[in-house]
Short mmCIF file of C-alpha atoms and ligand atoms in Angstrom, two decimals:
data_model
loop_
_atom_site.label_atom_id
_atom_site.label_comp_id
_atom_site.label_asym_id
_atom_site.label_seq_id
_atom_site.Cartn_x
_atom_site.Cartn_y
_atom_site.Cartn_z
CA MET A 550 88.82 134.52 30.57
CA THR A 551 85.69 136.32 29.38
CA PRO A 552 83.98 138.66 31.89
CA VAL A 553 80.86 136.45 31.80
CA PHE A 554 82.88 133.31 32.57
CA ALA A 555 84.80 135.14 35.34
CA ALA A 556 81.50 136.31 36.87
CA LEU A 557 80.22 132.73 36.71
CA VAL A 558 83.33 131.42 38.50
CA VAL A 559 82.90 134.05 41.23
CA LEU A 560 79.21 133.20 41.58
CA VAL A 561 79.87 129.45 41.80
CA THR A 562 82.67 130.06 44.33
CA VAL A 563 80.42 132.24 46.49
CA VAL A 564 77.57 129.70 46.37
CA LEU A 565 79.92 126.83 47.22
CA ALA A 566 81.55 128.82 50.03
CA ALA A 567 78.11 129.67 51.41
CA TYR A 568 77.08 126.01 51.13
CA PHE A 569 80.20 124.75 52.95
CA TYR A 570 79.82 127.49 55.54
CA MET A 571 76.26 126.36 56.19
CA GLN A 572 77.39 122.72 56.34
CA ARG A 573 79.99 123.57 58.94
CA HIS A 574 78.06 126.06 60.97
CA THR A 575 74.50 124.89 60.93
CA VAL A 576 73.64 121.51 62.38
CA SER A 577 70.12 120.46 63.16
CA PRO A 578 67.46 118.16 61.88
CA GLY A 579 65.23 120.53 59.96
CA TRP A 580 67.85 123.30 60.42
CA LYS A 581 66.36 124.34 63.73
CA VAL A 582 69.47 125.02 65.82
CA LYS A 583 72.12 127.31 64.43
CA THR A 584 75.56 126.85 65.87
CA THR A 585 79.13 127.78 65.16
CA ILE A 586 80.33 124.63 66.92
CA PRO A 587 81.75 122.14 64.41
CA GLY A 588 80.65 118.53 64.44
CA LEU A 589 78.04 116.18 63.06
CA GLN A 590 74.70 116.86 61.48
CA SER A 591 71.79 114.81 62.65
CA ASN A 592 70.97 111.77 60.52
CA ASP A 593 67.44 111.45 61.80
CA PRO A 594 65.10 113.66 63.87
CA GLN A 595 64.57 110.96 66.52
CA ASN A 596 67.83 109.03 66.49
CA GLY A 597 70.19 111.89 65.73
CA ASN A 598 73.70 110.40 65.57
CA PHE A 599 72.96 107.13 67.38
CA THR A 600 74.07 105.24 64.27
CA ASP A 601 77.39 107.11 64.31
CA ILE A 602 77.82 106.20 67.97
CA ALA A 603 77.16 102.54 67.14
CA ILE A 604 79.61 102.65 64.22
CA ALA A 605 82.31 104.27 66.38
CA GLY A 606 81.78 101.55 69.00
CA SER A 607 80.68 103.78 71.87
CA LEU A 608 79.95 107.39 72.72
CA HIS A 609 83.50 107.78 74.03
CA GLU A 610 84.99 106.54 70.77
CA LEU A 611 82.77 108.88 68.75
CA LEU A 612 83.94 111.78 70.93
CA VAL A 613 87.58 110.79 70.38
CA ASN A 614 87.02 110.98 66.60
CA LEU A 615 85.07 114.23 66.73
CA HIS A 616 87.58 116.03 68.96
CA LYS A 617 90.47 114.76 66.84
CA THR A 618 88.86 116.21 63.73
CA HIS A 619 87.33 119.41 65.08
CA GLY A 620 89.25 120.38 68.23
CA PRO A 621 88.28 121.01 71.86
CA ILE A 622 84.59 121.81 71.38
CA VAL A 623 82.30 119.77 69.13
CA SER A 624 78.61 119.14 68.60
CA PHE A 625 76.41 116.22 67.59
CA TRP A 626 72.89 114.92 68.20
CA PHE A 627 72.21 112.60 71.10
CA GLY A 628 68.95 111.28 69.64
CA PRO A 629 66.72 114.33 69.14
CA LYS A 630 68.88 116.47 71.44
CA PHE A 631 71.53 118.88 70.18
CA THR A 632 74.56 118.14 72.36
CA VAL A 633 77.97 119.73 72.85
CA SER A 634 81.17 118.05 74.05
CA VAL A 635 84.22 119.79 75.48
CA ALA A 636 87.73 118.45 76.07
CA ASP A 637 89.78 121.37 77.27
CA PRO A 638 91.04 122.30 80.77
CA ASP A 639 90.06 125.97 80.42
CA MET A 640 86.51 125.08 79.40
CA PHE A 641 86.34 122.57 82.26
CA LYS A 642 87.34 125.42 84.55
CA GLU A 643 84.48 127.52 83.27
CA LEU A 644 82.05 124.68 84.01
CA LYS A 645 83.58 123.81 87.36
CA ALA A 646 80.72 125.08 89.54
CA VAL A 647 77.80 123.75 87.47
CA PHE A 648 75.71 121.22 89.41
CA ASP A 649 72.86 120.22 87.08
CA ARG A 650 73.11 117.20 84.85
CA PRO A 651 71.07 116.59 81.65
CA PRO A 652 68.77 113.68 82.54
CA GLU A 653 68.18 112.65 78.91
CA LEU A 654 71.76 111.40 78.53
CA PHE A 655 71.26 108.89 81.35
CA ARG A 656 67.67 107.71 80.72
CA LEU A 657 68.90 104.29 79.72
CA PHE A 658 69.68 103.54 83.36
CA GLU A 659 66.30 104.65 84.65
CA PRO A 660 64.74 101.16 84.78
CA LEU A 661 67.54 100.15 87.15
CA ILE A 662 68.07 103.19 89.36
CA GLY A 663 64.53 104.61 89.14
CA PRO A 664 63.29 108.02 87.95
CA GLU A 665 63.80 109.45 91.44
CA SER A 666 67.50 108.60 91.54
CA ILE A 667 70.04 111.26 92.56
CA GLN A 668 71.34 110.82 89.01
CA TYR A 669 68.36 112.87 87.77
CA ALA A 670 67.95 115.24 90.73
CA ASN A 671 68.96 118.78 89.85
CA GLY A 672 68.70 122.19 91.55
CA PHE A 673 67.62 122.52 95.16
CA GLU A 674 66.45 118.89 95.45
CA GLY A 675 69.77 117.53 94.17
CA HIS A 676 71.85 119.81 96.42
CA LYS A 677 69.76 118.86 99.46
CA ARG A 678 70.25 115.14 98.89
CA ARG A 679 73.97 115.43 98.17
CA LYS A 680 74.48 117.56 101.27
CA LEU A 681 72.85 114.87 103.38
CA THR A 682 74.47 111.78 101.84
CA ASP A 683 77.98 113.15 101.24
CA ALA A 684 78.48 112.86 105.01
CA SER A 685 78.54 109.06 104.54
CA TRP A 686 81.91 109.28 102.77
CA SER A 687 83.62 111.89 104.94
CA HIS A 688 87.16 111.44 106.32
CA ASP A 689 85.71 110.50 109.70
CA MET A 690 83.51 107.78 108.22
CA LEU A 691 86.43 106.43 106.19
CA ARG A 692 88.50 106.07 109.36
CA HIS A 693 85.73 103.84 110.72
CA PHE A 694 85.71 101.75 107.55
CA CYS A 695 89.45 101.07 107.63
CA GLU A 696 89.21 97.97 109.83
CA ASN A 697 86.51 96.54 107.58
CA PHE A 698 88.68 97.07 104.48
CA ASN A 699 91.58 95.32 106.24
CA GLU A 700 89.40 92.33 107.07
CA LEU A 701 88.16 92.05 103.50
CA GLY A 702 91.65 92.41 102.00
CA GLU A 703 92.98 89.70 104.33
CA GLU A 704 90.00 87.46 103.61
CA MET A 705 90.73 87.67 99.89
CA SER A 706 94.43 87.03 100.49
CA THR A 707 93.61 83.89 102.45
CA LYS A 708 91.39 82.68 99.64
CA LEU A 709 94.10 83.40 97.05
CA SER A 710 96.74 81.68 99.18
CA SER A 711 94.70 78.50 99.17
CA LEU A 712 94.73 78.25 95.36
CA PRO A 713 97.11 75.76 93.71
CA LYS A 714 100.43 77.22 92.56
CA MET A 715 100.29 78.83 89.10
CA GLU A 716 96.49 78.67 89.06
CA HIS A 717 94.98 80.97 86.40
CA ILE A 718 93.03 83.58 88.39
CA PRO A 719 90.13 85.56 86.89
CA LEU A 720 91.21 89.00 88.10
CA SER A 721 88.05 91.06 87.60
CA GLN A 722 85.88 88.44 89.30
CA TYR A 723 88.02 88.75 92.41
CA THR A 724 88.33 92.52 92.38
CA LEU A 725 84.59 93.05 91.82
CA ALA A 726 83.70 90.60 94.60
CA LEU A 727 85.99 92.56 96.91
CA THR A 728 84.66 96.03 96.09
CA ILE A 729 81.02 94.90 96.12
CA LYS A 730 81.60 93.60 99.65
CA GLY A 731 83.53 96.73 100.66
CA LEU A 732 80.80 99.15 99.63
CA SER A 733 77.87 96.96 100.76
CA GLN A 734 79.21 96.32 104.24
CA THR A 735 80.21 99.92 104.90
CA SER A 736 77.05 101.50 103.42
CA PHE A 737 74.35 99.04 104.40
CA GLY A 738 75.80 97.55 107.59
CA ASP A 739 76.17 94.07 109.01
CA TYR A 740 73.51 92.54 106.75
CA PHE A 741 76.23 92.08 104.15
CA LYS A 742 78.63 90.42 106.60
CA ASP A 743 76.48 87.37 105.90
CA ASP A 744 78.17 85.75 102.88
CA GLU A 745 74.87 84.49 101.50
CA HIS A 746 73.40 88.00 101.44
CA CYS A 747 76.54 89.32 99.79
CA HIS A 748 76.52 86.56 97.21
CA ASN A 749 72.83 87.19 96.42
CA MET A 750 73.41 90.91 96.01
CA LYS A 751 76.39 90.35 93.71
CA HIS A 752 74.50 87.79 91.64
CA ASN A 753 71.39 89.94 91.15
CA TYR A 754 73.34 93.13 90.67
CA GLU A 755 75.47 91.55 87.95
CA ILE A 756 72.37 90.46 86.01
CA CYS A 757 71.06 94.04 86.15
CA TRP A 758 74.42 95.53 85.19
CA GLU A 759 74.84 93.19 82.22
CA GLU A 760 71.38 94.21 81.07
CA MET A 761 72.33 97.91 81.23
CA GLU A 762 75.54 97.20 79.30
CA SER A 763 73.54 95.34 76.63
CA ARG A 764 71.15 98.25 76.28
CA LEU A 765 74.06 100.65 76.05
CA GLY A 766 75.37 98.48 73.20
CA GLY A 767 72.00 98.86 71.44
CA ALA A 768 70.40 95.46 72.24
CA GLN A 769 66.70 96.17 72.79
CA MET A 770 64.69 94.16 75.30
CA VAL A 771 61.72 92.21 73.92
CA GLU A 772 58.61 92.56 76.11
CA GLY A 773 57.86 89.27 77.90
CA SER A 774 61.17 87.64 76.83
CA GLU A 775 63.21 85.37 79.10
CA ARG A 776 65.77 88.15 79.23
CA GLN A 777 63.16 90.57 80.52
CA LYS A 778 61.95 88.08 83.15
CA ARG A 779 65.49 87.43 84.37
CA TYR A 780 66.17 91.14 84.65
CA ASP A 781 62.86 91.95 86.40
CA GLU A 782 63.44 89.17 88.89
CA ALA A 783 67.01 90.30 89.64
CA LEU A 784 65.91 93.90 90.11
CA GLY A 785 63.04 92.78 92.33
CA ASN A 786 65.46 90.72 94.45
CA MET A 787 67.82 93.67 94.88
CA ARG A 788 65.01 95.97 95.97
CA ALA A 789 63.62 93.30 98.31
CA MET A 790 67.04 93.10 99.96
CA VAL A 791 67.14 96.86 100.54
CA LYS A 792 63.64 96.69 102.05
CA ASP A 793 64.74 93.80 104.24
CA ILE A 794 67.74 95.80 105.47
CA VAL A 795 65.52 98.79 106.28
CA GLN A 796 63.09 96.55 108.18
CA LYS A 797 65.88 94.88 110.16
CA ARG A 798 67.49 98.22 111.05
CA LYS A 799 64.12 99.56 112.20
CA GLU A 800 63.62 96.55 114.45
CA ASN A 801 67.16 96.58 115.69
CA PRO A 802 68.63 100.11 115.32
CA PRO A 803 72.41 100.31 114.88
CA LYS A 804 74.63 101.67 117.65
CA PRO A 805 75.94 105.22 116.99
CA HIS A 806 79.31 103.96 115.68
CA GLU A 807 77.55 101.48 113.38
CA ARG A 808 75.44 104.06 111.56
CA ALA A 809 75.90 104.02 107.80
CA PHE A 810 74.67 105.55 104.56
CA ILE A 811 71.36 103.64 104.68
CA ASP A 812 70.61 105.04 108.16
CA LEU A 813 70.97 108.61 106.88
CA LEU A 814 68.34 107.87 104.23
CA MET A 815 66.04 106.17 106.75
CA GLU A 816 66.30 108.95 109.32
CA ASN A 817 65.40 111.73 106.87
CA GLU A 818 61.93 110.73 105.76
CA ASP A 819 61.12 114.32 104.75
CA ILE A 820 63.74 113.99 102.01
CA TYR A 821 63.64 110.24 101.45
CA ASP A 822 60.28 108.54 101.01
CA GLU A 823 60.39 104.83 100.18
CA SER A 824 60.77 105.17 96.42
CA LYS A 825 63.59 107.73 96.70
CA LEU A 826 65.30 105.56 99.30
CA LEU A 827 65.15 102.53 97.00
CA ALA A 828 66.32 104.64 94.05
CA ASP A 829 69.34 106.06 95.85
CA ALA A 830 70.28 102.82 97.59
CA THR A 831 70.52 101.30 94.09
CA SER A 832 72.18 104.37 92.56
CA TYR A 833 75.07 104.28 95.03
CA MET A 834 75.60 100.59 94.35
CA VAL A 835 75.57 101.23 90.59
CA GLY A 836 77.88 104.23 91.07
CA GLY A 837 80.34 102.39 93.29
CA PHE A 838 80.51 98.66 92.57
CA HIS A 839 81.93 98.50 89.06
CA THR A 840 83.91 101.72 89.13
CA SER A 841 86.03 100.72 92.10
CA GLY A 842 86.09 97.01 91.11
CA TYR A 843 87.42 97.79 87.66
CA LEU A 844 89.86 100.38 88.95
CA LEU A 845 91.39 97.70 91.18
CA CYS A 846 91.41 95.30 88.23
CA TRP A 847 93.06 97.80 85.83
CA THR A 848 95.61 98.84 88.45
CA ILE A 849 96.75 95.27 89.13
CA TYR A 850 96.75 94.56 85.39
CA TYR A 851 99.07 97.54 84.72
CA LEU A 852 101.31 96.38 87.56
CA THR A 853 101.63 92.95 85.92
CA LEU A 854 102.79 94.69 82.73
CA ASN A 855 105.15 97.02 84.61
CA GLN A 856 106.98 94.85 87.13
CA GLU A 857 109.40 97.64 88.09
CA VAL A 858 106.42 99.78 89.16
CA GLN A 859 104.98 96.84 91.09
CA GLU A 860 108.32 96.49 92.88
CA LYS A 861 108.29 100.20 93.78
CA VAL A 862 104.75 99.88 95.18
CA TYR A 863 105.87 96.84 97.18
CA GLN A 864 108.85 98.77 98.58
CA GLU A 865 106.53 101.62 99.55
CA VAL A 866 104.19 99.23 101.34
CA LEU A 867 107.13 97.82 103.29
CA ARG A 868 108.32 101.33 104.12
CA VAL A 869 104.91 102.57 105.29
CA VAL A 870 103.50 99.55 107.12
CA GLY A 871 106.29 96.95 107.17
CA SER A 872 104.94 93.82 108.78
CA LYS A 873 102.37 95.75 110.87
CA GLU A 874 99.31 93.55 111.11
CA SER A 875 96.77 95.98 109.78
CA ILE A 876 96.85 99.23 107.85
CA GLY A 877 95.59 102.14 109.92
CA PRO A 878 93.94 105.42 108.89
CA GLU A 879 97.20 107.19 109.80
CA ASP A 880 99.03 105.14 107.13
CA ILE A 881 96.79 106.06 104.21
CA PRO A 882 98.26 109.52 103.41
CA GLN A 883 101.78 107.99 103.42
CA PHE A 884 101.10 105.98 100.26
CA GLN A 885 102.20 108.70 97.87
CA TYR A 886 103.46 106.43 95.09
CA MET A 887 100.40 104.17 95.35
CA LYS A 888 98.18 107.19 94.74
CA GLN A 889 100.25 108.07 91.67
CA VAL A 890 99.75 104.52 90.43
CA MET A 891 95.99 104.72 90.97
CA ASN A 892 95.77 108.07 89.21
CA GLU A 893 97.76 106.79 86.26
CA SER A 894 95.47 103.73 86.13
CA LEU A 895 92.41 106.01 86.17
CA ARG A 896 93.91 108.05 83.35
CA LEU A 897 95.10 105.21 81.15
CA SER A 898 92.05 102.96 81.59
CA ILE A 899 89.70 105.92 80.92
CA LEU A 900 87.62 104.44 83.72
CA ALA A 901 84.75 106.96 83.55
CA PRO A 902 84.94 108.27 79.96
CA TRP A 903 82.49 111.15 80.21
CA ALA A 904 80.11 113.11 82.42
CA ALA A 905 77.69 115.91 81.50
CA LYS A 906 76.32 119.29 82.56
CA VAL A 907 73.33 121.42 81.66
CA GLN A 908 72.38 125.04 82.44
CA GLU A 909 69.09 126.92 82.46
CA VAL A 910 70.63 129.95 80.73
CA ASP A 911 72.35 130.57 77.39
CA ILE A 912 76.09 130.39 77.84
CA SER A 913 79.25 131.16 75.93
CA LEU A 914 82.05 128.61 75.89
CA GLY A 915 85.27 128.60 73.88
CA GLY A 916 83.97 131.55 71.87
CA HIS A 917 80.72 129.80 70.91
CA SER A 918 77.15 130.37 72.10
CA ILE A 919 75.34 127.42 73.60
CA PRO A 920 71.55 127.68 74.02
CA LYS A 921 70.07 127.02 77.47
CA GLY A 922 69.13 123.40 78.12
CA THR A 923 71.86 122.03 75.82
CA PRO A 924 73.66 119.03 77.33
CA VAL A 925 77.39 119.75 77.58
CA ILE A 926 79.48 116.61 77.84
CA THR A 927 82.75 116.87 79.73
CA ALA A 928 84.85 114.43 77.71
CA LEU A 929 87.01 113.29 80.63
CA GLY A 930 88.41 110.36 78.67
CA VAL A 931 89.31 112.37 75.58
CA MET A 932 91.24 114.77 77.77
CA SER A 933 93.04 112.03 79.67
CA GLN A 934 94.54 110.90 76.33
CA ASP A 935 95.40 114.36 74.96
CA GLU A 936 99.04 114.16 73.95
CA LYS A 937 99.56 117.89 74.47
CA ILE A 938 98.87 117.30 78.16
CA TRP A 939 100.14 113.72 78.43
CA PRO A 940 103.08 113.07 76.09
CA ASN A 941 103.09 109.45 74.91
CA PRO A 942 99.58 108.99 76.37
CA LYS A 943 99.37 105.19 75.95
CA LYS A 944 102.38 104.66 78.20
CA PHE A 945 101.75 103.70 81.83
CA ASP A 946 103.88 106.14 83.80
CA PRO A 947 102.91 106.93 87.41
CA ASP A 948 105.61 109.62 87.50
CA ARG A 949 103.20 111.85 85.59
CA PHE A 950 101.53 112.30 88.98
CA SER A 951 104.67 112.99 91.03
CA PRO A 952 104.26 116.23 93.03
CA GLU A 953 106.77 118.04 90.74
CA ASN A 954 105.01 116.98 87.55
CA VAL A 955 101.54 117.81 88.89
CA LYS A 956 102.72 121.33 89.73
CA GLY A 957 103.36 122.18 86.09
CA ARG A 958 99.99 120.94 84.83
CA HIS A 959 96.66 122.76 84.41
CA GLN A 960 94.53 122.27 87.51
CA PHE A 961 91.63 120.92 85.42
CA ALA A 962 93.63 118.60 83.16
CA PHE A 963 92.79 115.52 85.20
CA GLN A 964 89.21 115.13 86.46
CA PRO A 965 88.51 111.39 86.68
CA PHE A 966 85.69 111.91 89.19
CA GLY A 967 84.00 114.81 87.40
CA LEU A 968 84.14 118.55 88.07
CA PRO A 969 83.98 120.05 91.60
CA GLY A 970 80.40 121.38 91.25
CA ARG A 971 79.11 117.81 91.38
CA ILE A 972 82.11 115.61 91.96
CA CYS A 973 81.54 111.89 92.47
CA PRO A 974 80.47 111.41 96.10
CA GLY A 975 82.55 108.22 96.34
CA TYR A 976 85.93 109.56 95.22
CA ARG A 977 87.55 109.60 98.67
CA PHE A 978 86.03 106.24 99.44
CA ALA A 979 87.48 104.74 96.23
CA TYR A 980 91.04 105.99 96.89
CA TYR A 981 90.88 104.96 100.55
CA GLU A 982 89.45 101.49 100.03
CA LEU A 983 91.76 100.68 97.14
CA THR A 984 94.83 101.86 99.05
CA VAL A 985 94.09 99.32 101.78
CA PHE A 986 93.26 96.51 99.34
CA MET A 987 96.31 97.20 97.17
CA ALA A 988 98.66 97.41 100.13
CA ILE A 989 97.49 94.01 101.39
CA LEU A 990 97.45 92.33 97.98
CA ILE A 991 100.85 93.66 96.91
CA ARG A 992 102.43 92.93 100.29
CA ASN A 993 101.27 89.30 100.11
CA PHE A 994 101.70 88.46 96.42
CA LYS A 995 103.71 89.17 93.31
CA TRP A 996 101.31 89.44 90.38
CA THR A 997 102.01 88.38 86.79
CA LEU A 998 99.87 88.18 83.68
CA VAL A 999 99.05 84.82 82.14
CA GLU A 1000 100.85 84.96 78.79
CA GLY A 1001 99.16 85.30 75.43
CA GLN A 1002 96.33 87.67 76.34
CA LEU A 1003 95.28 90.71 74.42
CA VAL A 1004 93.34 92.85 76.87
CA GLU A 1005 90.96 95.21 75.09
CA SER A 1006 88.64 97.84 76.57
CA VAL A 1007 84.90 98.27 76.33
CA TYR A 1008 83.91 101.90 76.88
CA GLY A 1009 80.51 101.93 78.54
CA LEU A 1010 79.56 104.31 81.31
CA VAL A 1011 82.50 102.58 83.01
CA THR A 1012 85.43 101.11 81.06
CA SER A 1013 85.85 97.39 81.52
CA PRO A 1014 88.14 94.77 79.99
CA LYS A 1015 86.40 93.10 77.04
CA GLU A 1016 87.23 89.67 78.38
CA GLU A 1017 88.40 88.38 81.74
CA VAL A 1018 92.00 89.25 82.67
CA TRP A 1019 93.84 86.11 83.81
CA VAL A 1020 96.72 86.44 86.26
CA HIS A 1021 99.12 84.32 88.33
CA ILE A 1022 100.24 85.07 91.84
CA GLU A 1023 103.36 84.13 93.73
CA LYS A 1024 103.29 84.37 97.49
CA ARG A 1025 105.87 86.80 98.89
CA GLN A 1026 107.88 85.85 101.97
C1 HEM B 1091 87.21 104.81 90.84
C2 HEM B 1091 86.01 104.95 91.18
C3 HEM B 1091 85.01 105.96 90.66
C4 HEM B 1091 85.02 106.79 89.56
C5 HEM B 1091 86.11 106.93 88.52
C6 HEM B 1091 83.78 107.53 89.59
C7 HEM B 1091 83.44 108.51 88.67
C8 HEM B 1091 82.28 109.26 88.73
C9 HEM B 1091 81.93 110.32 87.82
C10 HEM B 1091 82.79 110.82 86.67
C11 HEM B 1091 80.72 110.79 88.18
C12 HEM B 1091 79.91 111.89 87.49
C13 HEM B 1091 80.28 113.24 88.06
C14 HEM B 1091 79.65 114.36 87.26
O1 HEM B 1091 78.45 114.30 86.97
O2 HEM B 1091 80.38 115.30 86.87
C15 HEM B 1091 80.28 110.01 89.31
C16 HEM B 1091 79.06 110.17 89.94
C17 HEM B 1091 78.61 109.37 90.95
N1 HEM B 1091 79.33 108.40 91.63
FE1 HEM B 1091 81.23 107.87 91.24
N2 HEM B 1091 83.06 107.14 90.67
C18 HEM B 1091 83.78 106.20 91.37
C19 HEM B 1091 83.43 105.58 92.55
C20 HEM B 1091 82.23 105.74 93.19
C21 HEM B 1091 81.87 105.11 94.44
C22 HEM B 1091 82.78 104.21 95.28
C23 HEM B 1091 80.59 105.47 94.71
C24 HEM B 1091 79.74 105.09 95.91
C25 HEM B 1091 79.96 105.57 97.07
C26 HEM B 1091 80.14 106.34 93.63
C27 HEM B 1091 78.88 106.88 93.52
C28 HEM B 1091 78.52 107.82 92.58
C29 HEM B 1091 77.20 108.44 92.52
C30 HEM B 1091 76.00 108.10 93.39
C31 HEM B 1091 77.26 109.40 91.51
C32 HEM B 1091 76.13 110.37 91.09
C33 HEM B 1091 76.13 111.53 92.08
C34 HEM B 1091 75.15 112.64 91.76
O3 HEM B 1091 74.28 112.43 90.94
O4 HEM B 1091 75.27 113.73 92.35
N3 HEM B 1091 81.17 106.48 92.74
N4 HEM B 1091 81.24 109.10 89.64
#
């Protein structure tokens, strides 16, 4: 090789290395943000990687691909915003106390929950509101709700018992109806003991939710379209109901033991003016209805596929409550195996695929610098499928959550309700309510799947089955 040719080879190698280094380490539209975090370059200054999200199927699925390729910390562009995603227990631990959430990642839901929703409230304002409302889901409140959950579980059992033998039952319709009633009656009071009110709420809420799901899937709303009118009307009806409840509770105040979430909002007018009250009343419905409804649906679905687990749950129910008429607050902590089953259902269904944090200061995470104001996604769903933490991750195995197995696992490996700094306010409620419902439904029926179904998942803000899950029940003696 001549010296000139050798020099040329070295030069080309250096230029190429520099080019690939820049490709890997500099991602921004217009090269504005320099980062060492691997990931995607922006395709467009406004839309960033929205096309890549659409091609992947959902943000969760894009994150799965990115983390698989690049490891526990990755970057991409959420529209015009440089965004980081982490899927690692140690990094979760470092973020554990962060409260603030990047509003821009959740703007899509603003027309439904309102700009004043808790979803967008950071800093002092957010803390103040959470401190006030978290009391609605305390252990003491849950003890009060127990009787209500029993009534609802029994009501659904009676309805199911009246169906013809081997009827095909649309599982998610039933579980959503149950959890919508559970949260409405315990948070907004007796108003929702009236079946017509409950039906109206469910009907209008579902129109609004479908609209949010469509937008999440990229379907834009045309101004003045029938779709827009239907949505506006449903949202208007929901808000009118909340106003009606407030009016009725003002005229006829609840007794001390009947006070609920809505009363806390009404009594604290310095924190909750009318628009904030409407925003948070809706936000808690949005936060609670589909999450708990689909968790119940996924759990029963997994039990139909794993009959031996269903039998173990049944045996536990018999052991804890036997033929006792109703399940009491003292029984709830005894359902150890049921909790394992719920946790494994949360993990395997990837019920809430991701959450997000933001900080007002530059930070360092996983050896990389992250500029202040950068949204940091906690990829809860990516981590719940990490085979280093969960061997054979697609297998439904509640023993992963046995006390012995939990002991050996990183404390932050499983965070289905988000990190402690701003954990979901409804997490105790969800476990408690579903324990009562499951105990009643499994004590009364054996559940099987109607044959020939392929149940696929849609990963929105909540993971739902793509199509209805059809089941059979057989009454137990
Ligand atoms: C299985 C059921 C549920 C799951 C998996 C779930 C999951 C989550 C997650 C991951 C977050 C975000 C936390 C973060 O930002 O780090 C969240 C927030 C929230 N959840 Fe839940 N949730 C469930 C049930 C409920 C219920 C029953 C309610 C109603 C009482 C509720 C109301 C909310 C609200 C209002 C927020 C936002 C709170 C805030 O902005 O501070 N969730 N949930």
